[in-house]
Amino acid sequence: MIELFPDLPVGYLVMLGALLIPVVPRRLVGPYMLALPVLGLVQLWSLPLGHTVDLSLAGLEIQPTRVDRLSRIFGTIFHMAALLGALYALHVKDRLQHVAALVYAGSAIAAAFAGDLISLFINWELTAISSVFLIWARRTERAYTVGLRYLVIQVLSGVLLLAGAISWYAETGSLAFERMELSGIGSWLIFLSFGIKAAFPFLHNWLQDAYPEATVTGTVFLSAFTTKLAIYALCRGFAGTELLIPIGATMTAFPIFFAVIENDMRRVLAYSLNNQLGYMVVGIGIGTEMSINGTAAHAFAHIIYKALLFMSMGAVLHRVGTIKAAELGGLYKSMPLTTVFCMIGALAISAFPFLSGFVSKSMIMTAAADEHYTITFVVLLFASAGVCDHSGIKIPFFTFFAHDSGKRCKEAPINMLLAMGTAAALCVLIGIFPDYLYALLPHDVAYNAYTVTHVVTQLQLLMFAGLAFGVMMRAGIYPPELNAVNIDFDWTYRRAIPALWSQLRTGLVVADQTFRRDYLARTASLLVSGSRETYSPKGRMGEPWATGPSSLIAAVLLGAFLLLYYF
Amino acid sequence: MTQPPESERTQTPQAGSQAEVPRGEDKRWLDEHKNVDKVFYALVGVCALLALADFGYHKHAHFSFEGVHAFHGLFGFLAYFGLVLTATQLRKLLKRDENYYD
C-alpha cells in the first residue's frame, strides 16, 4: 500500500491545514474542514504499524510519530471526532472557531503519536492554547474569565510535564515515552500532569467549569480530545499502576452526586464525562490485556456517544437559548429528531444492550472481576446505576419530556442533524457489530459481550434503576430542577483561597501600618530627640573640644593608618 | 423532603401535572396523564419479567453475591434510590444562588 505523507508526523495534516482556513474561499470552507480529518485518517491508515518519524532537534533525538496499535486506535477515534465536530460546526460563520477547533484536534492527534516526551509536551501545550479559543469565542466576560482559569490549569499541566520530562531525562538518560514506574520525581511530575488533564479527583474542576461555558460547537470538540489524550497517555505511561484503581473508582462515583442536582445540562454532561473517565482509569490501573483493551474500547465508544450528547444539548441551546433543566421540557414536540438521537446517546452511555457502551464498559467490569477487585467492582456497579440516572434519564427526560415548558422552536439545523445522526448510527453499529471495534484494540483478546448473563443482568440493573426513577417521580421525592449552582472543589480556589488571601493582605496592611506608626515613628522621634540632645550647641558632640586631646586623637589615627598601609 | 423557598422553586412542577399545551396545538399522546401511567406500568411489567428471567438460565457470576436472585435489579433500584436521596441531602449543603460566583 502506498504510504501517504510518510515523513509528515500524524496529526500535522489537520493542524497545519487548519491554519489555512482563513484564506479558503467562503464556499469551500465547509468541504475543506471535512476533508482535513478524512485526509488525516487516510494518511494514518496508509502507514504500517511500527512506522516512525524521527528528527534530531538541537542534539536531541525526538520521535514525533510512532504508529502502533495503541496510538492508532486513539488516532483513529480522534480523527473521527474531528470529522463529526466539523460537520456539526458547519453552519458557524466564525472562522476563528474553525481554526481553533481543528488545530486543537490536530495537536491532540499528534500528541497521541508522540514517541518521546518532548514531542508530547509540545503538542500537549498546543491543545491547551488552541482549545481555550473555543471558550473565548463566546465573547462574553464570563467566558473570558472561565477561559483564563482553564488556560492556567492546562498550561500548569504542561509545565509539570516538561519539568517531569527533564527530571526523567536526568534520571534515566532517555526521553522516550514508554511505560514508567512511579518512582523518582520525574515520573511523579509526569503522572500529576496527566492526572490534571484526566480530571483526577480534586484536580477535576476545570472540566465542569470550562466545558459548559464554551460555544455550542466548541464543547463538542472539547469533550473529545483533552481528557482522552490524558487517558491515552496514562495507558502508555502508567498501565498497571495500582494507585490508579482507587483513583478511577472515586472518579466514577463522586461526580454522579453532583450530576443529579446540577441544573445546567451541559455541566451535567461534564460531570458524567468525569465519571466515564473513571472507568477508563480503573482499566489502566488493572493493567491486564483485557482491561487495557477495555479502556481503549471504552474511550472509543465514549468519544462518540459523549459527543452525541453534547451535540444534542448544544442543538437545544442553539435553538432555545438556554440549557438550564429548570427552564426546559416538552421539546420533543419541536425537536423530534434531536430527541431520538439524544436518547440513543443516553442509552449508549448507560450501556444498554445493543449499543456501544454495553460492549466496551463491560470489558473493564469483567477485567475488574477477573482480578478479584471486589470493592472496585461494586463501586463501578453503583456508578453504572448513577450513569443511568444523570445521563440516561435526566438529560433526555428533563429536556425533551417532563413538564411541557411551552417553549416551541425549530428542529436543529441540517448539518447538526447529520452529525448527530451519524454519531447515533455509530453507537448502534458498534453495539451490534462490536468485533470491528475489537479488531482495532491494542491486544488480541477474545471477548464476547453478548452472554445471556450479561444481557439479562445489565437489563435488570438499568430497568430497575429506571423503575426507581419512576417511583420517585410519582412520590414527588425526585429533587426538582432548580435555578441554582452547587459548589464543588473549585470553591477552594475560586472563593476560599482568594478570601483567605485578601484577609491575609488586609492583615499585612494593618500590620505594616501599625509597624510604621508605632515602631518606626517612635524610633524616628527618639532618634531626632536623641540627636538633638547630642548635637545641639550644648550637647556632647556640639560643645567645643580642647585642642590637646583633639590633636592627640588625630595623631593616633594617622599612626594607625600608616601602620596599616605599611603592611 | 423539605421544599426550597418559593422564590427558588421552579415555576413549573415536574411530576404528575398536565402539560400546558399552547392554543391551537393538538394534544400529544404523552400529554394525557393516563398515558404516562401506562408507560410506568409497562416499566413495572418489564422489571417483573426481568426478575423472573433469572429462573430461566444459569447465571455466570464472578462473585457469590451476584448469585442472589435478581441481584442486579435490586442493586440497581437501591443504588439509584440511595444516590438520588443522598444527592438531595447534599444539595442542602452545596446549593448556592445562581449568581454566587459572579
XYZ file of C-alpha atoms in Angstrom:
669
model
C 0.000 0.000 0.000
C 1.200 3.477 -0.808
C 2.226 5.441 2.250
C 0.688 8.887 2.259
C 2.997 11.679 3.521
C 5.214 9.214 5.425
C 7.520 11.988 6.638
C 4.786 14.243 7.941
C 4.000 13.478 11.599
C 0.476 12.184 12.016
C -1.867 14.970 13.121
C 0.067 17.744 11.409
C -2.065 17.486 8.299
C -5.111 18.548 10.303
C -3.187 21.006 12.445
C -1.342 22.815 9.652
C -4.271 22.526 7.277
C -6.450 24.327 9.805
C -4.186 27.370 9.631
C -5.225 27.865 6.008
C -8.943 28.075 6.818
C -8.913 31.903 6.922
C -7.738 32.109 3.282
C -10.010 29.395 1.856
C -12.818 30.850 -0.332
C -16.027 31.135 1.649
C -17.965 28.488 -0.273
C -15.175 25.961 0.149
C -14.684 26.324 3.911
C -17.157 23.524 4.696
C -15.770 20.919 2.298
C -12.235 21.892 3.293
C -12.973 21.384 7.001
C -14.481 17.983 6.340
C -11.639 16.973 4.034
C -8.887 17.597 6.586
C -9.804 14.866 9.085
C -10.642 12.449 6.264
C -7.218 13.017 4.685
C -5.582 12.667 8.084
C -7.344 9.370 8.663
C -6.318 8.099 5.239
C -2.730 9.084 5.987
C -2.806 7.265 9.325
C -4.158 4.051 7.844
C -1.728 4.150 4.927
C 1.172 3.917 7.383
C 2.176 0.458 8.617
C 2.332 -0.467 12.285
C 5.805 0.307 13.566
C 6.163 3.334 11.297
C 8.067 6.195 12.914
C 9.128 9.718 12.051
C 12.420 10.607 13.709
C 14.038 14.021 13.954
C 17.124 15.478 15.519
C 16.342 18.683 17.369
C 19.216 20.622 18.931
C 21.136 17.407 19.509
C 18.123 15.585 20.940
C 16.669 12.623 19.124
C 12.911 13.078 19.054
C 10.195 10.958 17.520
C 7.109 12.982 16.555
C 5.312 9.909 15.235
C 5.196 6.302 16.328
C 2.382 4.197 14.912
C 1.415 1.208 16.996
C -1.937 -0.316 17.868
C -2.452 1.816 20.974
C -1.699 5.111 19.246
C -3.611 4.032 16.147
C -6.933 3.397 17.889
C -6.765 6.736 19.695
C -5.631 8.450 16.495
C -8.498 6.886 14.594
C -11.203 7.969 17.017
C -9.659 11.450 17.285
C -9.905 11.847 13.513
C -13.494 10.620 13.593
C -14.351 13.044 16.381
C -12.781 15.896 14.407
C -14.891 14.946 11.407
C -18.109 14.746 13.430
C -17.299 18.017 15.154
C -16.537 19.765 11.868
C -19.817 18.544 10.397
C -21.688 19.740 13.470
C -19.997 23.161 13.266
C -20.510 23.626 9.540
C -23.098 26.387 9.951
C -20.808 28.519 12.115
C -19.532 31.625 10.303
C -16.831 32.453 12.825
C -13.638 31.105 11.227
C -11.611 31.668 14.375
C -13.567 28.815 15.937
C -12.876 26.545 12.986
C -9.158 27.229 13.119
C -9.031 26.734 16.884
C -11.075 23.528 16.735
C -9.007 21.841 14.065
C -5.619 22.988 15.394
C -6.793 21.573 18.705
C -7.858 18.285 17.106
C -4.631 18.061 15.109
C -2.405 18.696 18.101
C -4.316 16.115 20.159
C -3.798 13.578 17.380
C -0.116 14.485 17.115
C 0.261 14.132 20.887
C -1.200 10.623 20.738
C 1.510 9.613 18.288
C 4.408 11.283 20.121
C 7.184 8.766 20.703
C 9.106 10.987 23.084
C 8.297 13.294 25.971
C 9.344 16.499 24.216
C 7.034 15.957 21.239
C 4.339 15.026 23.711
C 4.932 18.219 25.676
C 4.815 20.467 22.601
C 1.502 19.061 21.416
C 0.174 18.846 24.978
C 0.596 22.620 25.295
C -0.747 23.236 21.800
C -4.004 21.526 22.732
C -4.276 23.833 25.744
C -3.588 27.041 23.850
C -5.794 26.252 20.855
C -8.733 24.906 22.829
C -9.127 27.966 25.038
C -10.287 29.896 21.977
C -13.319 27.614 21.803
C -14.320 29.101 25.156
C -13.301 32.677 24.434
C -15.176 32.537 21.134
C -18.356 33.022 23.114
C -17.099 36.563 23.568
C -18.652 37.210 26.935
C -16.914 38.455 30.028
C -17.831 35.264 31.831
C -16.330 33.133 29.073
C -13.209 35.260 29.251
C -12.612 34.590 32.960
C -13.558 30.926 32.664
C -11.137 30.627 29.744
C -8.360 32.186 31.781
C -8.922 29.747 34.642
C -8.965 26.883 32.148
C -5.794 28.066 30.453
C -3.878 28.475 33.704
C -4.679 24.910 34.748
C -3.980 23.416 31.334
C -0.677 25.222 30.970
C 0.237 24.172 34.505
C -0.264 20.584 33.409
C 2.104 21.205 30.504
C 4.718 22.829 32.736
C 4.584 19.838 35.074
C 5.032 17.560 32.078
C 8.091 19.478 30.918
C 9.606 19.535 34.415
C 8.860 15.820 34.708
C 10.397 15.099 31.313
C 13.589 16.946 32.254
C 13.851 15.126 35.585
C 13.100 11.841 33.869
C 15.868 12.528 31.352
C 18.282 13.334 34.175
C 17.324 10.130 35.988
C 17.268 7.706 33.069
C 19.068 9.391 30.195
C 16.123 8.734 27.910
C 13.323 10.889 26.573
C 11.379 8.015 25.016
C 7.748 7.947 26.088
C 7.304 4.403 27.346
C 5.829 2.614 30.328
C 7.335 4.057 33.532
C 7.289 3.164 37.212
C 6.099 5.673 39.770
C 9.446 6.272 41.420
C 11.511 9.396 41.479
C 10.405 12.951 40.965
C 10.316 12.782 37.164
C 7.664 10.091 36.895
C 5.573 11.643 39.675
C 5.551 15.020 37.942
C 4.512 13.390 34.676
C 1.821 11.394 36.488
C 0.465 14.561 38.067
C 0.482 16.338 34.732
C -1.568 13.527 33.171
C -3.781 13.491 36.262
C -4.771 17.112 35.800
C -5.894 16.545 32.217
C -7.581 13.268 33.112
C -9.571 15.152 35.799
C -8.461 13.098 38.811
C -10.430 13.847 41.993
C -9.597 17.346 43.289
C -7.869 18.137 40.015
C -11.125 17.836 38.113
C -12.990 21.107 38.372
C -11.529 22.783 35.313
C -13.650 20.324 33.344
C -17.022 21.192 34.867
C -16.022 24.836 34.970
C -14.952 25.246 31.354
C -16.867 22.830 29.134
C -20.345 24.240 29.767
C -19.080 27.757 29.052
C -17.658 27.060 25.582
C -19.567 27.742 22.384
C -22.272 25.330 21.232
C -19.911 23.652 18.791
C -16.745 24.198 20.831
C -17.915 21.966 23.671
C -18.341 19.073 21.243
C -14.672 19.328 20.308
C -13.574 19.861 23.900
C -15.426 16.773 25.065
C -13.482 14.549 22.692
C -9.815 15.381 22.982
C -8.158 16.731 26.120
C -9.314 14.146 28.626
C -8.987 11.188 26.263
C -5.486 12.317 25.350
C -4.714 12.064 29.069
C -6.289 8.592 29.137
C -4.094 7.581 26.228
C -1.013 8.996 27.964
C -1.824 7.109 31.174
C -2.348 3.937 29.115
C 1.059 4.377 27.553
C 2.964 5.510 30.610
C 1.320 4.005 33.644
C -0.560 0.841 32.685
C -0.793 -1.454 35.678
C -0.082 1.292 38.232
C -2.336 0.083 41.017
C -2.797 3.536 42.512
C -4.975 4.273 39.503
C -7.636 1.798 40.623
C -8.832 3.718 43.712
C -8.395 6.996 41.831
C -10.549 5.743 38.960
C -13.163 4.216 41.230
C -13.504 7.535 43.068
C -13.893 9.281 39.731
C -16.750 7.007 38.722
C -18.649 7.514 41.947
C -18.327 11.024 43.205
C -19.204 13.207 40.196
C -22.559 11.459 39.853
C -23.882 13.029 43.059
C -23.214 16.432 41.567
C -24.718 15.415 38.247
C -28.025 14.559 39.933
C -28.513 18.043 41.348
C -26.906 20.120 38.581
C -29.164 22.417 36.602
C -27.015 23.251 33.566
C -27.402 20.239 31.265
C -24.007 20.693 29.658
C -22.496 20.735 33.144
C -24.381 17.524 33.950
C -22.656 16.045 30.916
C -19.292 17.337 32.129
C -19.790 15.537 35.450
C -20.857 12.475 33.541
C -17.738 12.724 31.370
C -15.685 12.728 34.554
C -17.465 9.575 35.687
C -16.781 7.845 32.367
C -13.084 8.703 32.617
C -13.143 6.888 35.944
C -13.929 3.575 34.248
C -11.038 4.079 31.854
C -8.645 4.973 34.665
C -9.649 1.830 36.568
C -8.970 -0.180 33.408
C -5.491 1.332 33.123
C -4.816 0.629 36.795
C -5.735 -3.044 36.485
C -3.300 -3.225 33.593
C -4.172 -6.616 32.132
C -4.513 -7.003 28.381
C -8.262 -7.330 28.858
C -8.526 -4.136 30.922
C -6.292 -2.080 28.624
C -8.426 -3.245 25.734
C -11.462 -2.268 27.765
C -10.088 1.225 28.358
C -9.262 1.728 24.676
C -12.643 0.389 23.580
C -14.467 2.486 26.145
C -12.583 5.628 25.121
C -13.561 4.916 21.519
C -17.234 4.331 22.244
C -17.364 7.111 24.817
C -15.997 9.805 22.489
C -18.844 9.132 20.067
C -21.778 8.977 22.484
C -20.457 11.803 24.625
C -20.045 13.985 21.560
C -23.577 12.977 20.538
C -24.976 14.011 23.918
C -23.117 17.326 23.859
C -24.342 17.862 20.292
C -27.961 17.312 21.266
C -27.696 19.668 24.230
C -25.854 22.139 22.019
C -28.666 21.968 19.483
C -31.147 22.795 22.251
C -29.000 25.694 23.440
C -28.699 26.877 19.834
C -32.441 26.815 19.260
C -33.913 27.654 22.659
C -31.195 29.894 24.044
C -30.950 28.152 27.395
C -29.739 24.784 28.581
C -30.982 25.002 32.148
C -33.065 21.994 33.093
C -35.451 24.119 35.149
C -36.407 26.085 32.036
C -36.700 23.183 29.608
C -39.179 20.372 28.996
C -41.510 19.137 26.302
C -39.073 19.828 23.490
C -39.747 16.501 21.802
C -42.630 18.263 20.115
C -40.323 20.791 18.477
C -37.177 18.744 18.016
C -38.231 15.129 17.434
C -35.075 14.042 15.615
C -32.767 15.617 18.175
C -34.811 13.823 20.832
C -34.314 10.440 19.175
C -30.577 10.994 18.686
C -30.162 12.185 22.260
C -31.974 9.117 23.558
C -29.708 6.833 21.554
C -26.706 8.577 23.103
C -28.287 8.333 26.543
C -28.908 4.614 26.153
C -25.404 4.089 24.768
C -23.754 5.786 27.750
C -25.972 3.773 30.096
C -24.524 0.641 28.457
C -27.867 -0.588 27.203
C -27.527 -3.868 25.269
C -27.045 -3.455 21.504
C -25.473 -0.033 21.969
C -21.812 0.890 22.119
C -21.378 1.436 25.866
C -22.536 -2.100 26.535
C -19.746 -3.754 24.587
C -16.959 -1.529 25.949
C -17.701 -0.822 29.608
C -18.307 -4.479 30.332
C -14.719 -5.296 29.368
C -13.462 -3.124 32.215
C -16.046 -4.580 34.613
C -15.077 -8.105 33.586
C -11.381 -7.313 33.991
C -12.032 -5.965 37.499
C -13.996 -9.104 38.375
C -11.374 -11.420 36.833
C -8.706 -9.836 39.029
C -10.977 -10.036 42.107
C -11.242 -6.334 42.838
C -14.486 -6.802 44.751
C -14.912 -3.310 46.196
C -13.933 -1.685 42.917
C -16.436 -3.872 41.115
C -19.270 -2.859 43.455
C -18.351 0.821 43.136
C -18.382 0.532 39.352
C -21.751 -1.185 39.502
C -23.111 1.583 41.704
C -21.735 4.177 39.304
C -23.430 2.354 36.426
C -26.779 2.884 38.115
C -25.733 6.506 38.564
C -24.937 6.930 34.866
C -28.386 5.601 34.155
C -29.794 8.450 36.215
C -27.953 11.552 35.133
C -27.112 10.732 31.524
C -29.599 8.021 30.722
C -32.701 9.595 32.213
C -32.146 13.123 33.445
C -30.653 14.542 30.237
C -33.345 13.389 27.783
C -36.233 13.413 30.257
C -35.996 16.939 31.628
C -35.027 18.428 28.269
C -37.441 16.764 25.903
C -40.210 15.384 28.116
C -41.153 16.106 31.742
C -43.381 19.117 32.113
C -44.001 20.978 28.862
C -42.211 24.297 29.239
C -44.370 25.729 26.455
C -41.212 26.536 24.503
C -41.505 25.945 20.793
C -38.620 26.151 18.363
C -37.343 24.835 15.061
C -35.644 21.467 14.713
C -31.826 21.653 14.745
C -30.033 22.794 11.565
C -29.486 20.090 8.958
C -25.726 19.810 9.484
C -26.252 19.298 13.222
C -28.825 16.621 12.495
C -26.447 14.891 10.104
C -23.659 14.916 12.684
C -25.978 13.617 15.413
C -27.451 11.015 13.084
C -24.009 9.739 12.119
C -22.908 9.560 15.743
C -26.119 7.776 16.714
C -25.679 5.295 13.881
C -22.131 4.601 15.070
C -23.421 3.947 18.620
C -25.808 1.348 17.219
C -23.328 -0.193 14.771
C -20.624 -0.603 17.411
C -23.202 -2.119 19.748
C -24.407 -4.656 17.205
C -21.089 -5.405 15.492
C -18.528 -5.000 18.276
C -15.982 -7.191 16.510
C -14.999 -4.320 14.220
C -14.102 -2.281 17.270
C -12.401 -5.212 18.990
C -10.204 -5.705 15.920
C -8.743 -2.232 16.488
C -7.800 -2.829 20.117
C -4.187 -2.859 21.339
C -4.190 -6.560 22.295
C -5.646 -9.676 20.738
C -8.188 -10.837 23.274
C -11.252 -12.919 22.601
C -14.230 -11.327 24.301
C -17.947 -11.784 23.872
C -20.178 -9.154 25.461
C -23.407 -10.899 24.480
C -23.760 -13.694 27.003
C -27.216 -14.333 28.445
C -25.983 -13.499 31.935
C -24.530 -10.210 30.838
C -27.544 -9.089 28.813
C -30.083 -10.014 31.499
C -28.141 -8.638 34.461
C -27.430 -5.380 32.663
C -31.057 -5.009 31.642
C -32.079 -5.682 35.231
C -29.715 -3.025 36.532
C -30.930 -0.389 34.087
C -34.633 -1.163 34.148
C -34.837 -1.302 37.916
C -32.895 1.943 38.128
C -35.440 3.401 35.718
C -38.194 1.992 37.902
C -36.677 3.748 40.907
C -36.826 6.990 38.935
C -40.489 6.388 38.107
C -41.319 5.647 41.728
C -39.509 8.731 42.960
C -41.181 10.985 40.400
C -44.620 9.679 41.311
C -43.900 10.002 45.012
C -42.667 13.560 44.382
C -39.328 12.926 46.048
C -37.132 13.275 42.996
C -35.202 16.527 43.552
C -36.711 19.291 41.413
C -34.556 21.101 38.871
C -33.652 24.462 40.387
C -32.005 27.562 39.028
C -29.040 27.397 41.339
C -25.382 26.439 41.336
C -23.709 23.850 43.529
C -20.287 24.444 44.961
C -17.648 21.839 44.231
C -13.954 21.612 44.999
C -13.244 24.626 42.803
C -14.816 26.653 45.612
C -11.426 26.385 47.325
C -9.613 28.280 44.599
C -12.456 30.481 43.467
C -13.636 31.541 46.907
C -11.735 30.227 49.928
C -8.167 30.909 48.826
C -8.963 34.367 47.352
C -10.872 35.210 50.532
C -8.028 33.983 52.712
C -5.559 35.867 50.568
C -7.499 39.114 50.788
C -7.772 38.662 54.536
C -4.079 37.973 54.709
C -3.415 41.068 52.641
C -5.649 43.195 54.847
C -3.809 41.763 57.830
C -0.473 42.603 56.288
C -1.562 46.152 55.545
C -2.710 46.626 59.133
C 0.489 45.111 60.476
C 2.504 47.314 58.180
C 0.629 50.430 59.242
C 0.970 49.521 62.903
C 4.654 48.880 62.445
C 5.197 52.216 60.727
C 3.111 54.142 63.160
C 4.118 52.556 66.409
C 7.607 51.400 65.808
C 9.189 53.356 63.011
C 7.627 56.667 64.014
C 8.623 56.236 67.617
C 12.141 55.185 66.701
C 12.425 58.159 64.390
C 11.220 60.576 67.037
C 13.610 59.023 69.534
C 16.446 59.435 67.056
C 15.512 63.039 66.377
C 15.198 63.981 70.009
C 18.335 61.993 70.896
C 20.440 63.562 68.193
C 19.088 66.957 69.077
C 20.423 66.433 72.569
C 23.783 65.119 71.392
C 24.481 67.531 68.567
C 22.870 70.662 69.937
C 25.274 73.507 70.912
C 25.039 72.263 74.462
C 25.090 68.586 73.534
C 28.013 66.257 73.919
C 29.140 66.429 70.292
C 28.212 70.077 69.937
C 30.477 71.628 72.554
C 33.997 72.712 71.512
C 36.746 70.185 72.188
C 40.084 71.114 73.763
C 42.995 71.360 71.230
C 45.317 68.947 73.073
C 43.157 65.811 73.167
C 41.959 66.594 69.644
C 45.427 66.633 68.126
C 46.306 63.514 70.115
C 43.357 61.654 68.651
C 44.316 62.854 65.161
C 47.934 61.682 65.643
C 46.816 58.216 66.861
C 44.506 57.779 63.904
C 47.235 58.914 61.481
C 49.733 56.482 63.051
C 47.322 53.600 62.854
C 46.630 54.353 59.211
C 50.367 54.498 58.365
C 50.987 51.192 60.106
C 48.161 49.550 58.176
C 49.404 50.996 54.942
C 52.955 49.825 55.651
C 51.890 46.195 55.978
C -38.080 16.335 51.824
C -38.030 19.995 52.634
C -39.229 22.204 49.846
C -36.949 25.020 48.730
C -38.151 28.574 49.347
C -40.844 29.799 46.988
C -38.536 32.138 45.111
C -36.148 29.347 44.152
C -38.703 26.806 43.182
C -39.134 26.257 39.508
C -42.223 27.818 38.147
C -43.410 24.533 36.757
C -43.811 21.454 38.896
C -42.364 18.471 37.090
C -44.277 15.415 38.033
C -47.833 14.472 37.584
C -49.161 17.729 36.228
C -50.984 18.207 32.983
C -48.929 19.931 30.329
C -49.749 23.427 29.200
C -50.277 22.959 25.511
C -50.287 26.266 23.650
C -53.564 27.134 21.998
C -54.103 25.802 18.514
C -51.864 22.825 19.092
C -53.047 19.239 19.233
C -52.554 17.281 22.404
C -49.947 14.573 22.089
C -50.287 11.074 23.420
C -47.887 11.772 26.286
C -49.820 14.898 27.306
C -52.514 12.636 28.741
C -51.786 11.764 32.319
C -53.213 8.299 31.965
C -50.788 7.506 29.147
C -47.856 8.440 31.363
C -49.310 5.934 33.835
C -49.328 3.329 31.092
C -45.636 3.913 30.452
C -44.910 3.489 34.140
C -46.893 0.266 34.449
C -45.225 -1.086 31.325
C -41.899 -0.446 33.018
C -43.104 -2.283 36.138
C -44.080 -5.192 33.882
C -40.692 -5.266 32.171
C -38.955 -5.292 35.536
C -41.114 -8.151 36.750
C -40.296 -10.152 33.636
C -36.595 -9.473 34.046
C -36.720 -10.590 37.669
C -38.438 -13.803 36.574
C -35.855 -14.284 33.821
C -33.309 -15.196 36.473
C -35.081 -18.542 36.846
C -34.591 -19.296 33.198
C -30.832 -19.555 32.745
C -27.647 -20.413 34.542
C -26.038 -17.213 35.762
C -22.262 -16.953 35.317
C -21.477 -14.930 38.400
C -17.999 -13.665 39.220
C -18.829 -13.056 42.854
C -21.043 -15.055 45.188
C -23.288 -12.070 45.922
C -24.163 -11.863 42.253
C -25.844 -15.238 42.611
C -28.641 -13.710 44.710
C -31.879 -13.801 42.783
C -32.319 -10.685 40.629
C -29.281 -9.193 42.352
C -28.591 -6.625 39.646
C -32.189 -5.440 39.643
C -32.325 -4.989 43.401
C -28.909 -3.393 43.416
C -29.867 -1.026 40.617
C -33.055 0.020 42.350
C -31.442 0.586 45.744
C -28.327 2.236 44.339
C -30.483 4.627 42.357
C -32.688 5.430 45.303
C -29.733 5.900 47.621
C -27.851 8.031 45.133
C -30.725 10.416 44.490
C -31.683 10.751 48.155
C -28.073 11.389 49.165
C -27.659 13.946 46.402
C -30.839 15.680 47.573
C -29.366 15.963 51.059
C -26.044 17.137 49.634
C -27.863 19.878 47.812
C -28.722 21.497 51.140
C -25.032 21.803 51.793
C -23.841 22.727 48.328
C -26.585 24.824 46.808
C -25.854 28.488 46.242
C -27.559 31.312 44.468
C -27.256 31.183 40.704
C -25.059 34.283 40.661
C -22.899 33.070 43.511
C -19.635 33.265 41.595
C -20.454 36.372 39.547
